[in-house]
CSV table of C-alpha atoms in Angstrom, one decimal:
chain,number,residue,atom,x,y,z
A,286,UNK,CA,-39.3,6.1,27.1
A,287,UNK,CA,-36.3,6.1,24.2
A,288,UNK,CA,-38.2,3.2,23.0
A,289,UNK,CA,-41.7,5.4,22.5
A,290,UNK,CA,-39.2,8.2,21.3
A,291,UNK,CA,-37.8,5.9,18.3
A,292,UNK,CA,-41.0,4.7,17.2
A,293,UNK,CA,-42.6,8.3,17.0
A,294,UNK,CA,-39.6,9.4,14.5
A,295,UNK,CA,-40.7,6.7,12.2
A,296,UNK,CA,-42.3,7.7,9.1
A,297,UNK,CA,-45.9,8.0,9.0
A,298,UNK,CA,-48.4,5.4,6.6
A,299,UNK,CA,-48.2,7.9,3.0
A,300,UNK,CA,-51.8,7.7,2.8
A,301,UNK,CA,-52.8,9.1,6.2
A,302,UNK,CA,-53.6,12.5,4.8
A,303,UNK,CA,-55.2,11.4,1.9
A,304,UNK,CA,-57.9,9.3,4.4
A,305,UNK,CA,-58.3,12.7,6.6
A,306,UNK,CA,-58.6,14.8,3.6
A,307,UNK,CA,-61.4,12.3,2.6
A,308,UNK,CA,-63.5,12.3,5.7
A,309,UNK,CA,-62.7,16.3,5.8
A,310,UNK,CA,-64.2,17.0,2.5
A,311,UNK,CA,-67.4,14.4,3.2
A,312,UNK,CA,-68.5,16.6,5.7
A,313,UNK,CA,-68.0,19.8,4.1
A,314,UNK,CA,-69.1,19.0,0.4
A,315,UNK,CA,-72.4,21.0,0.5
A,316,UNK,CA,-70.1,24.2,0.5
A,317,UNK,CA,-67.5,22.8,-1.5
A,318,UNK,CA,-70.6,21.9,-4.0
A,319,UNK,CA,-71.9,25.7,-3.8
A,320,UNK,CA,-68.6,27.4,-4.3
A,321,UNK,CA,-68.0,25.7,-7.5
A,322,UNK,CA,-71.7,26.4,-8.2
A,323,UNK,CA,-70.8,29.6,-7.8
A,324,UNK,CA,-68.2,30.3,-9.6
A,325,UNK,CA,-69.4,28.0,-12.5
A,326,UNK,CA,-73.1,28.8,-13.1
A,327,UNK,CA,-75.4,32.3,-13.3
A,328,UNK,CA,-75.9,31.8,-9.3
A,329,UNK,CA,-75.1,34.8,-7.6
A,330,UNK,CA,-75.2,34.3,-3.7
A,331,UNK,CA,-74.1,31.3,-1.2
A,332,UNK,CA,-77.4,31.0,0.4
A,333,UNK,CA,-79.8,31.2,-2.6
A,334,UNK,CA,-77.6,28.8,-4.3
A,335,UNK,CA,-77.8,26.1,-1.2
A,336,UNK,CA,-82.0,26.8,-1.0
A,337,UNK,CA,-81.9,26.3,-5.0
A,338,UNK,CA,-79.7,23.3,-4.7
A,339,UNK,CA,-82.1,21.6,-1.4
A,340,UNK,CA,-85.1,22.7,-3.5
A,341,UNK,CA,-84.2,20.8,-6.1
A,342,UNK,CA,-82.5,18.2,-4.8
A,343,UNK,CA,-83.1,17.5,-1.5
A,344,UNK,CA,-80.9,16.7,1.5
A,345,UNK,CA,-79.3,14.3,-1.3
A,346,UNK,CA,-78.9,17.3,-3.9
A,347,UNK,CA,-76.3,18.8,-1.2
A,348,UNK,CA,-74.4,16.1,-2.2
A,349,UNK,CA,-74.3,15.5,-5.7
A,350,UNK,CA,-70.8,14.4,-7.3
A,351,UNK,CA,-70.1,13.1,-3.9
A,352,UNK,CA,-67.9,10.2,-5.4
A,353,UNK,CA,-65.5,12.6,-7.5
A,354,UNK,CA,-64.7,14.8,-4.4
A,355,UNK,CA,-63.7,11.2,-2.7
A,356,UNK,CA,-61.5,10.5,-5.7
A,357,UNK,CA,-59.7,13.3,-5.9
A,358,UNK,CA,-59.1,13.3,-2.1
A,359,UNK,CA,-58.2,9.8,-2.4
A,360,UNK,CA,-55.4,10.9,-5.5
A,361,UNK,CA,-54.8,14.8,-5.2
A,362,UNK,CA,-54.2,14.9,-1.3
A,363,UNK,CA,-53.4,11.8,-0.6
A,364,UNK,CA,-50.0,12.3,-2.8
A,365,UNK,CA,-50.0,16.1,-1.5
A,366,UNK,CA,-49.1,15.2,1.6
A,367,UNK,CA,-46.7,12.2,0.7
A,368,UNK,CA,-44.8,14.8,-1.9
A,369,UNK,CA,-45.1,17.3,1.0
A,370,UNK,CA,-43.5,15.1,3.2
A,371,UNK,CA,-40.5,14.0,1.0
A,372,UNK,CA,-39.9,17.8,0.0
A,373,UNK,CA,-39.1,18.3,3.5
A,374,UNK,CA,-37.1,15.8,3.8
A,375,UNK,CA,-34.7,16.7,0.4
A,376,UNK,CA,-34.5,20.5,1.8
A,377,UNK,CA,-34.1,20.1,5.2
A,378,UNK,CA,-36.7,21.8,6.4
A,379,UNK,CA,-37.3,20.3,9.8
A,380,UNK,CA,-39.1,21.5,13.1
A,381,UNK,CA,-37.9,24.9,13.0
A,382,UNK,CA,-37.4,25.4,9.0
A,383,UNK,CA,-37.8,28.9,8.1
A,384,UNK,CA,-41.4,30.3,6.0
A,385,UNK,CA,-39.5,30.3,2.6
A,386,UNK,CA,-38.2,26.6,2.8
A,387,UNK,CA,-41.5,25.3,3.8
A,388,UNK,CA,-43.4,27.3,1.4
A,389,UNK,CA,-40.9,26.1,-1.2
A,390,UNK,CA,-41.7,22.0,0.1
A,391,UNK,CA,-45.2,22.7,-0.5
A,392,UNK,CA,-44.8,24.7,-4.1
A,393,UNK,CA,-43.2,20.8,-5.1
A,394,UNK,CA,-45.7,19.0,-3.5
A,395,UNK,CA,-48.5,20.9,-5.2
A,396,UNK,CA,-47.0,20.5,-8.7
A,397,UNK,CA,-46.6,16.8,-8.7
A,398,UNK,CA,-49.7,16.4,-6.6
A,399,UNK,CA,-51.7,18.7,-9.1
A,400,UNK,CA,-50.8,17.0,-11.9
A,401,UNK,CA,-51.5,13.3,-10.4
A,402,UNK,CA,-54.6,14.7,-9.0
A,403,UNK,CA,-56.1,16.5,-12.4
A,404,UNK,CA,-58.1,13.7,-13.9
A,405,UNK,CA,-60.0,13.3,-10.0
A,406,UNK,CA,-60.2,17.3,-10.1
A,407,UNK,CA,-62.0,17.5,-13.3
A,408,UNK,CA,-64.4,14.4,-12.6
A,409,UNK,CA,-65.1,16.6,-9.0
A,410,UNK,CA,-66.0,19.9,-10.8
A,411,UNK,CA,-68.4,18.2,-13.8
A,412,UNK,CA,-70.4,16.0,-11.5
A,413,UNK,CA,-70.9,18.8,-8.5
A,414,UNK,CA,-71.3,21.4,-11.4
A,415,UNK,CA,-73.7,19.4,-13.6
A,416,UNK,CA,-77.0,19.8,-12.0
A,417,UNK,CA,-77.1,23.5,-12.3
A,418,UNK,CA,-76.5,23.8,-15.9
A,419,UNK,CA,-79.7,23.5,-18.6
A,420,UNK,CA,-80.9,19.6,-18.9
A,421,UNK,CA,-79.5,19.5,-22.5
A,422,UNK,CA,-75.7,20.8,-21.4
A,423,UNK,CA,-75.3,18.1,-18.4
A,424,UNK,CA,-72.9,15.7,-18.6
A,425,UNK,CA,-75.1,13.1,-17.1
A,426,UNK,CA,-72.5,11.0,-15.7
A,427,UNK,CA,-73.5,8.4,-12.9
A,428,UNK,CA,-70.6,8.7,-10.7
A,429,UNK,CA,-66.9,9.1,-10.5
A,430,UNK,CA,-65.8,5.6,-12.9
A,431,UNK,CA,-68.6,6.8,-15.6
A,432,UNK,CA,-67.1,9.9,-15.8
A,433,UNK,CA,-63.6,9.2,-16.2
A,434,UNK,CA,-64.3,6.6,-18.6
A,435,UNK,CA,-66.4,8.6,-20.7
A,436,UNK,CA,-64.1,11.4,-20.8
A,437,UNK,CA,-61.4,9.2,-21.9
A,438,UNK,CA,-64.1,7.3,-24.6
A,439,UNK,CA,-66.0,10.5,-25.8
A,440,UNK,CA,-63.4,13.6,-25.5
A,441,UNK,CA,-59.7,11.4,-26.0
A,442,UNK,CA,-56.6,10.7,-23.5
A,443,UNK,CA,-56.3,14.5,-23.4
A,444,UNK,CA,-59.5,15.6,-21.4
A,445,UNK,CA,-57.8,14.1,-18.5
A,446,UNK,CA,-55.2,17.5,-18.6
A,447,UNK,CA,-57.8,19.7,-18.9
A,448,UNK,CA,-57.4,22.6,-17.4
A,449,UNK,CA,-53.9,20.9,-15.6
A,450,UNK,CA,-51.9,24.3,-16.1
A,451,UNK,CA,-54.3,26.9,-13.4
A,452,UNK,CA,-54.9,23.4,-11.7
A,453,UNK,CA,-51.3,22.7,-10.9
A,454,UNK,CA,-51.1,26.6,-10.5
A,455,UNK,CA,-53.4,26.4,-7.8
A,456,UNK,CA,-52.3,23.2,-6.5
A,457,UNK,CA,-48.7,25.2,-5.9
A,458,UNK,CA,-50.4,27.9,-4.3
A,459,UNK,CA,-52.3,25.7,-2.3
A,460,UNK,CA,-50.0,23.7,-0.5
A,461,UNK,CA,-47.2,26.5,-0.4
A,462,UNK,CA,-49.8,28.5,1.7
A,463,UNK,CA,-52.2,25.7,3.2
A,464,UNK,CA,-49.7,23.3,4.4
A,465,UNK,CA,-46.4,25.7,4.7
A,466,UNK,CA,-49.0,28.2,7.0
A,467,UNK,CA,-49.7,25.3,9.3
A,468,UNK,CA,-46.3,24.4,9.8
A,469,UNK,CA,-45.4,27.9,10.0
A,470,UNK,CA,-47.5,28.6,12.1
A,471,UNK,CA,-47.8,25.9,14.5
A,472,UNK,CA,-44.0,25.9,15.2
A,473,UNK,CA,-44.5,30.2,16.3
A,474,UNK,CA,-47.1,29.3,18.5
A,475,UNK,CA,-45.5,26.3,20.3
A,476,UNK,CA,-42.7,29.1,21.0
A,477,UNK,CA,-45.2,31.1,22.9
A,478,UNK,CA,-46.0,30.3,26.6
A,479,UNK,CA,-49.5,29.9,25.5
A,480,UNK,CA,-49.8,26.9,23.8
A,481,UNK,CA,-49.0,23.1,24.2
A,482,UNK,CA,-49.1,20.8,21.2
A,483,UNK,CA,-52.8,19.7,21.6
A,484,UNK,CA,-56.1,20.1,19.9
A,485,UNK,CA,-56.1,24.0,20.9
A,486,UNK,CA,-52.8,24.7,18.9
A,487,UNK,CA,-54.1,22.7,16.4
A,488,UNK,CA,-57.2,24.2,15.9
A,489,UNK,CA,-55.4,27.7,15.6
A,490,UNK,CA,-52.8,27.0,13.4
A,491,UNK,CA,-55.0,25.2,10.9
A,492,UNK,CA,-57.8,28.6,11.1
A,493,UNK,CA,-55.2,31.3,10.5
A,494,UNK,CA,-53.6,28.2,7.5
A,495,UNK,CA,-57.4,28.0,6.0
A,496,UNK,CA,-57.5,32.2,5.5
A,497,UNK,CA,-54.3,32.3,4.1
A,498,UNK,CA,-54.8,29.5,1.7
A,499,UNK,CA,-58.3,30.4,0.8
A,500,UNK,CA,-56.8,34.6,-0.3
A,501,UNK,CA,-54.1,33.2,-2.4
A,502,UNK,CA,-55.8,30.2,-4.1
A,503,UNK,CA,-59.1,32.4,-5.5
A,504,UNK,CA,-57.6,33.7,-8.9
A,505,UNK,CA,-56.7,30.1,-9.9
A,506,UNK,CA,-59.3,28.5,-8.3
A,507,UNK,CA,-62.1,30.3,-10.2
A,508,UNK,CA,-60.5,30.0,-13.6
A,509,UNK,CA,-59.8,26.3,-12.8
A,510,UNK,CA,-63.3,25.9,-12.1
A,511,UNK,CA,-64.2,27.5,-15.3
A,512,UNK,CA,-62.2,25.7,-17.7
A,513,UNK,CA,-62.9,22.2,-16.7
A,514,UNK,CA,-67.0,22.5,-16.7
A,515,UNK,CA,-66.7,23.7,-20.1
A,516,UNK,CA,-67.0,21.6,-23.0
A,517,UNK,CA,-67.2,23.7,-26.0
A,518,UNK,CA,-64.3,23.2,-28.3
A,519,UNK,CA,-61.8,26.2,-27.3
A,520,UNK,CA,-63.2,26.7,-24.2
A,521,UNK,CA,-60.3,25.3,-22.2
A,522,UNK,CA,-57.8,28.3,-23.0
A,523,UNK,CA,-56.3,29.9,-20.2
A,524,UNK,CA,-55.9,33.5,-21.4
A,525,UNK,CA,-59.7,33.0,-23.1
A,526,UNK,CA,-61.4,32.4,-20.1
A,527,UNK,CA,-59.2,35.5,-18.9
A,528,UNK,CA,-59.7,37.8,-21.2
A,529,UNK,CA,-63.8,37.4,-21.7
A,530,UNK,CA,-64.3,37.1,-17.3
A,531,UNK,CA,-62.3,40.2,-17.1
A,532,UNK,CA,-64.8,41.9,-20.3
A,533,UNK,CA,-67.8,40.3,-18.4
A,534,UNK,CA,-66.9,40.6,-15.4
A,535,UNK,CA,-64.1,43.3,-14.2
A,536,UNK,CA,-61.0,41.9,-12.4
A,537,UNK,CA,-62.8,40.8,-9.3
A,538,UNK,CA,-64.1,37.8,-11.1
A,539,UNK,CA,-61.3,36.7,-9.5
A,540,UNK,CA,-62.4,36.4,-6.3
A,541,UNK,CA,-66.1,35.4,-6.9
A,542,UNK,CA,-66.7,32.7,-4.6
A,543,UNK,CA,-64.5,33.8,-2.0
A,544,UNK,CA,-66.8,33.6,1.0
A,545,UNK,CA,-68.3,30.2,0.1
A,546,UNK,CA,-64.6,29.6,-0.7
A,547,UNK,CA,-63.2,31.0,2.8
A,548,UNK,CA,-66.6,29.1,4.5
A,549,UNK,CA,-65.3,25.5,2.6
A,550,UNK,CA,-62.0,26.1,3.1
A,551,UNK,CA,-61.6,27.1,6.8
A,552,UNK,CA,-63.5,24.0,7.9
A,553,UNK,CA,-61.9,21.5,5.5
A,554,UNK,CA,-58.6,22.7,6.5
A,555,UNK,CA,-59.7,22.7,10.2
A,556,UNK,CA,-60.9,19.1,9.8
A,557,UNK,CA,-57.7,17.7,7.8
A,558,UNK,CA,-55.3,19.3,10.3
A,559,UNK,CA,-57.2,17.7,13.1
A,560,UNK,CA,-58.4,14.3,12.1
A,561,UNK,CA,-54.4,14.1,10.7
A,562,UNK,CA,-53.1,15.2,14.0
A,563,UNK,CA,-55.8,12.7,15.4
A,564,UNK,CA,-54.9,9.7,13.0
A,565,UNK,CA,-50.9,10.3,13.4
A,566,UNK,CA,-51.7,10.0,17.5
A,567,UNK,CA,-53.3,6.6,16.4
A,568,UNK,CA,-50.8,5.2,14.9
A,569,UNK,CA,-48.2,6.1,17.6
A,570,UNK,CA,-50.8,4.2,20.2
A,571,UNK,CA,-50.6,1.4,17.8
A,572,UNK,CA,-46.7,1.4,17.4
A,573,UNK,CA,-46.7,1.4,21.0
A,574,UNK,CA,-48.9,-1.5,20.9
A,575,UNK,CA,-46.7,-3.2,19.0
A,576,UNK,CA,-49.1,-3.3,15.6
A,577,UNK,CA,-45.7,-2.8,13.1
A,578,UNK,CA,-48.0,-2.7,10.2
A,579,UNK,CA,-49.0,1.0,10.9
């Protein structure tokens, strides 16, 4: 038994929730592909835009830009929850931490992750956000490698940032709410008498985490997606983008999306939570198994 009990409090592979992230986000790019859609382009509602996008596209269509959502899973989450991780560890913040200290963990592991994660980011939004724009304002990029390449060849070194300001912003908000909520609130329920630590707790912890996160990540979410699908020179100013959504729009541009946002969101974040939990129970098995390279 200590044995087992030692080999759980070993650390966990880094990349673990970079892989669930991954296989979360495969399955719920069609949403993830209409909120940006959404917030991005002249479409108005979630189900008209997913009929446009299947009428033009096909079942394929629903996942166009496929390869940039696995490359920023693959560099934005998968050093999220490393740098979420390690903040934990520098603060303290263990089983019972209090709401402020994890929320702080996750506020540093959003702003390196963001940052490390912005060139994967921008490749995501262009190549889901190309195919509803005018034929003569795509990008045209063949997948992930194309795009980052181009960017670098065609736009300079510095298109990889763009946008990395409401990008880290929301990548702070994200992870301060998202990841901080599960913890949160997976630790209050295991103190009532109504839940074990099992796919039910997880389930419930990771639902109330994805409405949380979804609410506080909208403002910076829309103008992130904005900013990085434009290409006009200019167009990548913060308080621009601002100023003419709010003269456009009213102040509740801010939350356009939200539903597709909330229905993306609460899934993905249901799906990382428990493939994670799932994958973590893996590698204890194989520990236990005696394969040391997990």
């Amino acid at each position: 038994m200590s044995a087992s009990i030692t080999q759980k409090k070993q650390p966990y592979p880094f990349w673990l929730g970079g892989v669930a992230a991954t296989i979360a986000a495969s399955i719920t790019h069609p949403l993830d592909l209409t909120k940006v859609r959404l917030q991005a382009s002249g479409d108005k509602r979630m189900i008209e835009s997913i009929k446009k996008t299947y009428r033009t596209g096909g079942t394929r269509g629903l996942f166009d830009g496929i390869s940039g959502t696995w490359m920023r899973q693959m560099s934005y989450s998968m050093c999220r929850f490393w740098a979420y991780d390690e903040s934990k560890k520098i603060l303290g913040a263990g089983k019972d931490a209090p709401a402020w200290k994890l929320a702080l963990a996750g506020s540093m592991a959003g702003g390196i992750a963001g940052l490390v994660g912005n060139p994967g980011e921008i490749v995501m939004v262009r190549l889901q956000g190309d195919f509803a724009k005018p034929p003569e304002k795509r990008f045209n990029y063949k997948h992930c490698f194309d795009a980052l390449f181009r960017m670098v060849r065609e736009e300079g070194p510095s298109s990889l940032l763009r946008g990395a300001g409401p990008n880290v912003f929301r990548a702070i908000l994200m992870n301060a709410s998202q990841l901080a909520s599960y913890d949160f609130f997976k630790a209050e329920l295991l103190k009532t008498p109504y839940f074990d630590d099992n796919i039910g707790l997880h389930f419930t912890a990771s639902f109330a985490a994805g409405t949380v996160a979804t609410t506080v990540c909208s403002p910076a979410d829309v103008l992130k997606s904005r900013i990085m699908n434009a290409s006009g020179p200019g167009s990548n100013s913060t308080m621009g983008v601002i100023r003419q959504s709010l003269k456009t729009e009213g102040a509740m541009f801010m939350f356009k999306g939200w539903l597709p946002a909330w229905t993306r969101l609460q899934p993905t974040t249901i799906l990382i939570f428990l493939t994670l939990e799932q994958l973590k129970n893996g590698v204890d098995w194989s520990r236990s198994k005696g394969f040391t390279f997990l």
